[in-house]
Tab-separated table of C-alpha atoms in Angstrom:
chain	number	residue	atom	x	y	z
A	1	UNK	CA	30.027	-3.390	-4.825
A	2	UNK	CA	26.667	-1.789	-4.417
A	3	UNK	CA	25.843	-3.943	-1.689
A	4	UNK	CA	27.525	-1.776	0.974
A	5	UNK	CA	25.789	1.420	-0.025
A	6	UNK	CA	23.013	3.473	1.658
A	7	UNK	CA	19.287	4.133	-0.377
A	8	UNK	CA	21.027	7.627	-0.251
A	9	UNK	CA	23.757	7.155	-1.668
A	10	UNK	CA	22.739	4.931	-4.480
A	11	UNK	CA	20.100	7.749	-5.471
A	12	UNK	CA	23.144	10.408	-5.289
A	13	UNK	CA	24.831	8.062	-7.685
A	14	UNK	CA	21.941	7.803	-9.997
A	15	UNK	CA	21.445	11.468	-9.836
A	16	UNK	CA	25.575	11.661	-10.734
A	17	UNK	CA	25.106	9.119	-13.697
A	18	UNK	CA	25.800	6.419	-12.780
A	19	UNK	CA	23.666	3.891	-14.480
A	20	UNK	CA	23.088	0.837	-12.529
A	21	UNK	CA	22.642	2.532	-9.372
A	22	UNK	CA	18.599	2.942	-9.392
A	23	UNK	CA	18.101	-0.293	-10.290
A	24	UNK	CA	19.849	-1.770	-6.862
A	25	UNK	CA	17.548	0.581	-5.785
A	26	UNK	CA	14.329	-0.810	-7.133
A	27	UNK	CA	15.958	-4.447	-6.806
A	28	UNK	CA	15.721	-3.605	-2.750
A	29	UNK	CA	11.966	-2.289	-2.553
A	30	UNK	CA	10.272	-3.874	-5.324
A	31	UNK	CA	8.574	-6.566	-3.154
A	32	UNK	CA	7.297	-3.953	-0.515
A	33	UNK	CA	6.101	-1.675	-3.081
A	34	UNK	CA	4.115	-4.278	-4.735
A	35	UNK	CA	2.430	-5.558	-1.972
A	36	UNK	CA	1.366	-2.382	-1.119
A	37	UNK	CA	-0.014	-1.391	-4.459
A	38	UNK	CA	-1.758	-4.777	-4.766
A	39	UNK	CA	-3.370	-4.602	-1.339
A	40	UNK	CA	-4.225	-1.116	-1.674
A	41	UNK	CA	-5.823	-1.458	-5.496
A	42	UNK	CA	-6.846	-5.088	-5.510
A	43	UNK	CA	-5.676	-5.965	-8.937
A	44	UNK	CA	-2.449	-7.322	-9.864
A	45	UNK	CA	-2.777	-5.499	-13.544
A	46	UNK	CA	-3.590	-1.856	-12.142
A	47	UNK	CA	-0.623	-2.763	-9.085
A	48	UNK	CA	1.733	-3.378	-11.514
A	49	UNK	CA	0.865	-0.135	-13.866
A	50	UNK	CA	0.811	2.023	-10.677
A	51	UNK	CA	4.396	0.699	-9.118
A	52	UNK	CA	5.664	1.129	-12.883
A	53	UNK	CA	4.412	4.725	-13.073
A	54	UNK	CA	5.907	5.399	-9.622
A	55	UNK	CA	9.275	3.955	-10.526
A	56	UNK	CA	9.285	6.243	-13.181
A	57	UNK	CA	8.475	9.035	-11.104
A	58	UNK	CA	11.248	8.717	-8.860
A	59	UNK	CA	13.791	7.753	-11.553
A	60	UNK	CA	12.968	10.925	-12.748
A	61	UNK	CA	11.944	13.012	-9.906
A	62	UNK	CA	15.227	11.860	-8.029
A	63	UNK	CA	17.207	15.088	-8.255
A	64	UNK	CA	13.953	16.505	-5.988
A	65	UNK	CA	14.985	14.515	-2.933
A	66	UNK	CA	16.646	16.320	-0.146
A	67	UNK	CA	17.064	13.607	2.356
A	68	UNK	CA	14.289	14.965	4.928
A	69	UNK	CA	13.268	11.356	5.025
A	70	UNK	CA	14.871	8.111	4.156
A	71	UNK	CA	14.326	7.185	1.064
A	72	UNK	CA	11.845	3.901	1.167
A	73	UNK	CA	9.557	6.483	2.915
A	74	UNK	CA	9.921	8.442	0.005
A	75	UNK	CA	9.463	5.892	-2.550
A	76	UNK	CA	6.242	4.722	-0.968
A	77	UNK	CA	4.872	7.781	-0.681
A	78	UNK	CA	4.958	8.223	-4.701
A	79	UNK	CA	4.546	4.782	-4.569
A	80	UNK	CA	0.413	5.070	-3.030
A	81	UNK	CA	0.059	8.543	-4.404
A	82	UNK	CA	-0.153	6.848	-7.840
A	83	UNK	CA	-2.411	4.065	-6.364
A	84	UNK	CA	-4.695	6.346	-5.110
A	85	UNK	CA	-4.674	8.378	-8.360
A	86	UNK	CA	-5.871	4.813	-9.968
A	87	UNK	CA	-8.273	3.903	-7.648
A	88	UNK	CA	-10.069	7.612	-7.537
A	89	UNK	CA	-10.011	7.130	-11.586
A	90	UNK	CA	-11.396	3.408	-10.853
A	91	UNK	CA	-14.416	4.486	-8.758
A	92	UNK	CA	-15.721	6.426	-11.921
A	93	UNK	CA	-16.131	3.138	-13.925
A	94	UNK	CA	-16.675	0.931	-11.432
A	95	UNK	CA	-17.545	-2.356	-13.354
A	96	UNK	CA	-20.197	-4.686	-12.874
A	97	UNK	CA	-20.141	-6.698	-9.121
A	98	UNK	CA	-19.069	-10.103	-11.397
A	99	UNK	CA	-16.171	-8.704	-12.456
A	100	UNK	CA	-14.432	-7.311	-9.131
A	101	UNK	CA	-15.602	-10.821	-7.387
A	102	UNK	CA	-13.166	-12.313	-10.743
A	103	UNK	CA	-10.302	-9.847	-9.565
A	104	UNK	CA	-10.882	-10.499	-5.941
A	105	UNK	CA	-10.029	-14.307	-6.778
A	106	UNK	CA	-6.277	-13.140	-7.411
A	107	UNK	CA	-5.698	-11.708	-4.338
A	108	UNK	CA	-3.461	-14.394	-2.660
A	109	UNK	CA	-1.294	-12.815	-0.755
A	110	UNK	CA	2.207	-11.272	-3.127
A	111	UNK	CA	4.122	-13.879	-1.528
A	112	UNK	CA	2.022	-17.269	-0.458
A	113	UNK	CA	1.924	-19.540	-2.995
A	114	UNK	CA	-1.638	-21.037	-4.941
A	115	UNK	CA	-0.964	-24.180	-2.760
A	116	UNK	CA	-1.493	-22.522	0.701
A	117	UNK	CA	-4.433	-24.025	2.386
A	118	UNK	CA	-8.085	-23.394	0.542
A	119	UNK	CA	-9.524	-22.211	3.952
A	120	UNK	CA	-6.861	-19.218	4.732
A	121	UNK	CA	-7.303	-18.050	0.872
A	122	UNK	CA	-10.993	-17.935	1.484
A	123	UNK	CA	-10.364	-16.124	4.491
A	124	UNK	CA	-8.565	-13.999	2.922
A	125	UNK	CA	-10.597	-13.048	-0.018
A	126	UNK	CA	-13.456	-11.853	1.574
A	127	UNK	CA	-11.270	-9.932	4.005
A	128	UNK	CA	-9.829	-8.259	0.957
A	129	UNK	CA	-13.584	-8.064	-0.627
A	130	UNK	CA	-14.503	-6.263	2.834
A	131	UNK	CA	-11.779	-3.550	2.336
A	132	UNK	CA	-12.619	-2.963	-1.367
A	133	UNK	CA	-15.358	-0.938	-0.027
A	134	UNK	CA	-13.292	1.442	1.896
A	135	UNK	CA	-13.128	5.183	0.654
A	136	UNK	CA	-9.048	4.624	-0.749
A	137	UNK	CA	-7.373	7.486	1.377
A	138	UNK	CA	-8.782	4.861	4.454
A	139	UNK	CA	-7.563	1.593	2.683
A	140	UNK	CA	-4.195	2.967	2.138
A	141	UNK	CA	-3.954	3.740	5.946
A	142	UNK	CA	-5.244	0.301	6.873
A	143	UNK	CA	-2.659	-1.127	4.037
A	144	UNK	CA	0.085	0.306	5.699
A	145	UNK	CA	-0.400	0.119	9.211
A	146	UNK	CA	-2.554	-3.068	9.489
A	147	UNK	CA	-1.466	-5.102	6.716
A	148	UNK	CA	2.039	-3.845	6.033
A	149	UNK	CA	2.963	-3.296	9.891
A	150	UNK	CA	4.246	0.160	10.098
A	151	UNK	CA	4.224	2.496	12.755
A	152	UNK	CA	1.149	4.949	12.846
A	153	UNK	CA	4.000	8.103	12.796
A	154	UNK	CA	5.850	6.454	10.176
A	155	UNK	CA	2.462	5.218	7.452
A	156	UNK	CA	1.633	9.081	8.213
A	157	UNK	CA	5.379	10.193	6.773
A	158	UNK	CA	4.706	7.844	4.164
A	159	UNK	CA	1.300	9.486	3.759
A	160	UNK	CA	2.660	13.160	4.012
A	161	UNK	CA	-0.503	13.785	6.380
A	162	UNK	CA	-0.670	14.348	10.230
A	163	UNK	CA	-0.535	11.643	12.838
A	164	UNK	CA	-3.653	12.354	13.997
A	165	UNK	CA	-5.198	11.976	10.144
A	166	UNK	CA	-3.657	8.285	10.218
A	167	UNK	CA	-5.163	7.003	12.997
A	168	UNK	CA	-8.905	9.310	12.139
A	169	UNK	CA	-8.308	7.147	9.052
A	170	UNK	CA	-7.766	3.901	10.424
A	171	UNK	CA	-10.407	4.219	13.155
A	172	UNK	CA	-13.042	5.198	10.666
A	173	UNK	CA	-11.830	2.010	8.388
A	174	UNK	CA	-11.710	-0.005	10.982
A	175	UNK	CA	-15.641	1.048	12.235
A	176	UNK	CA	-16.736	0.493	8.690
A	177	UNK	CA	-15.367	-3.141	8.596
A	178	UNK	CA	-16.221	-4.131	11.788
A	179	UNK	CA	-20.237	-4.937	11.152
A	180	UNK	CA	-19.085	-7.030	7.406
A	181	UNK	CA	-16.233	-9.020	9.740
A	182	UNK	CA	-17.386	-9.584	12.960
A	183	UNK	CA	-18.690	-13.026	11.811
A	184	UNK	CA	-14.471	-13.415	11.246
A	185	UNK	CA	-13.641	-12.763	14.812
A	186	UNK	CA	-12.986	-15.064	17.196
A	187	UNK	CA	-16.309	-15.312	19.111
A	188	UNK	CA	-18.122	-13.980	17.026
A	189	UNK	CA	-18.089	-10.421	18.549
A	190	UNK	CA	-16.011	-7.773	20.291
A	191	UNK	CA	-14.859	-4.465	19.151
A	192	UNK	CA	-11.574	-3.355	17.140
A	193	UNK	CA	-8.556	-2.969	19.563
A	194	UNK	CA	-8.134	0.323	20.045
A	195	UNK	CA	-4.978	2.171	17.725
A	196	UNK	CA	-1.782	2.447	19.826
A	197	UNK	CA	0.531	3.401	17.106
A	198	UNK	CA	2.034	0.073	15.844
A	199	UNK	CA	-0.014	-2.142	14.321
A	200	UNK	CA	-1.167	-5.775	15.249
A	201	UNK	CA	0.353	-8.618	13.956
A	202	UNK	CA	-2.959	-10.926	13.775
A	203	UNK	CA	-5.708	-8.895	13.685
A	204	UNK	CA	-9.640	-8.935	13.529
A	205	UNK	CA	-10.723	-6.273	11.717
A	206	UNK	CA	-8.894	-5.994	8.598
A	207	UNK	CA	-6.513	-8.311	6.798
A	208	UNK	CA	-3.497	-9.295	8.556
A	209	UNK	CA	-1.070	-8.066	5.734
A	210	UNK	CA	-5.431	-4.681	3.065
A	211	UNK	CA	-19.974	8.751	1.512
A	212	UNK	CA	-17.942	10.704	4.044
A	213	UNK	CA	-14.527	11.567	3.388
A	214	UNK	CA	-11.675	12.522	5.721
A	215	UNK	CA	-9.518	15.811	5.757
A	216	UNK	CA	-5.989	16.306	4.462
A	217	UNK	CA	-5.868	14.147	1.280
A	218	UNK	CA	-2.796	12.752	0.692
A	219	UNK	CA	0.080	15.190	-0.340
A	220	UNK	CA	3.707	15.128	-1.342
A	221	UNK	CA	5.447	12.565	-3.774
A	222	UNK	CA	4.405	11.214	-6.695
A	223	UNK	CA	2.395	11.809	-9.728
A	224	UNK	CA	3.228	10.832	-13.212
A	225	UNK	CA	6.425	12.187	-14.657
């Protein structure tokens, strides 16, 4: 009977008392919000700890929303908020280069299978190793445009940060990746494709599904309950 309702109006429900209605909820976004959290943090363990801590968040934080955005914008947003509270925690004790290479070998893609071919895994692994070294407010930009395909204006709702910030973010991401993957490219060579607010389906520069700092750190959402 749930099946017919809106995001909204499962979250009014919750709100009203109804007991099931979250979990169609989490049931519906689960699978996006993983990916992102594993693409953005690069371990399954701390992806699962930070989606958990965000569920929470909104399960308890759900009488907040006001419907000023829909409401898998909203649940991502809390959703990388707690990532990116992980990963800043993460960069303090940063273990030795052995033990993120171990990590790194997990990162097959959320839904591809151990038997996809060895060559695209490879592939994949050092693109993955490549973004690891991004500042995180710049990985979680390239996660969700490049790698999870939204819209520039609609990662930067997700983001609560200007459009402009999004694709600063992505362009400076993009410039730091290019010298480690240009070996990836076809040819050898080239530049990254310039930003034109949707992302690329195949790309160059960064995975096709994941110092200086930038302005406006991410705002809005999230934290733990």
């Amino acid at each position: 009977m749930r099946d017919g309702l809106s995001d909204a109006d499962l979250l009014s429900r919750h709100v009203a008392g109804d007991p099931d209605a979250f979990g169609e909820i989490v049931r519906r976004h689960r699978d996006r919000l993983w990916a992102v959290a594993l693409r953005t943090l690069g371990d399954r363990e701390e992806a699962a700890d930070a989606v958990q801590d965000a569920l929470v968040s909104a399960y308890r934080a759900a009488h907040t929303f006001r419907g000023q955005s829909a409401v898998t914008t909203w649940l991502h947003r809390i959703t990388v908020n707690a990532c990116l509270d992980r990963a800043r925690k993460a960069a303090s004790r940063r273990t030795a280069p052995l033990a993120e290479t171990e990590r790194l070998e997990q990162l097959i893609e959320p839904h591809e299978s151990a038997a996809a071919p060895a060559e695209r895994g490879d592939l994949h692994r050092e693109l993955l190793q490549a973004l690891s070294t991004l500042p995180p407010d710049q990985r979680a930009a390239l996660v969700l445009v490049d790698m999870q395909g939204y819209p520039v204006a609609e990662a930067a709702e997700v983001l609560d940060v200007p459009v402009g910030t999004v694709k600063s973010r992505c362009a400076r991401g993009r410039a730091r990746l290019l010298p480690i993957l240009t070996h990836l490219r076809p040819g050898g060579g080239g530049s990254p494709p310039s930003d034109g607010g949707r992302n690329r389906t195949q790309g160059a520069s960064v995975p096709p599904p994941a110092g200086q700092s930038d302005a406006d750190p991410v705002k809005g959402g999230g934290g733990r309950a």
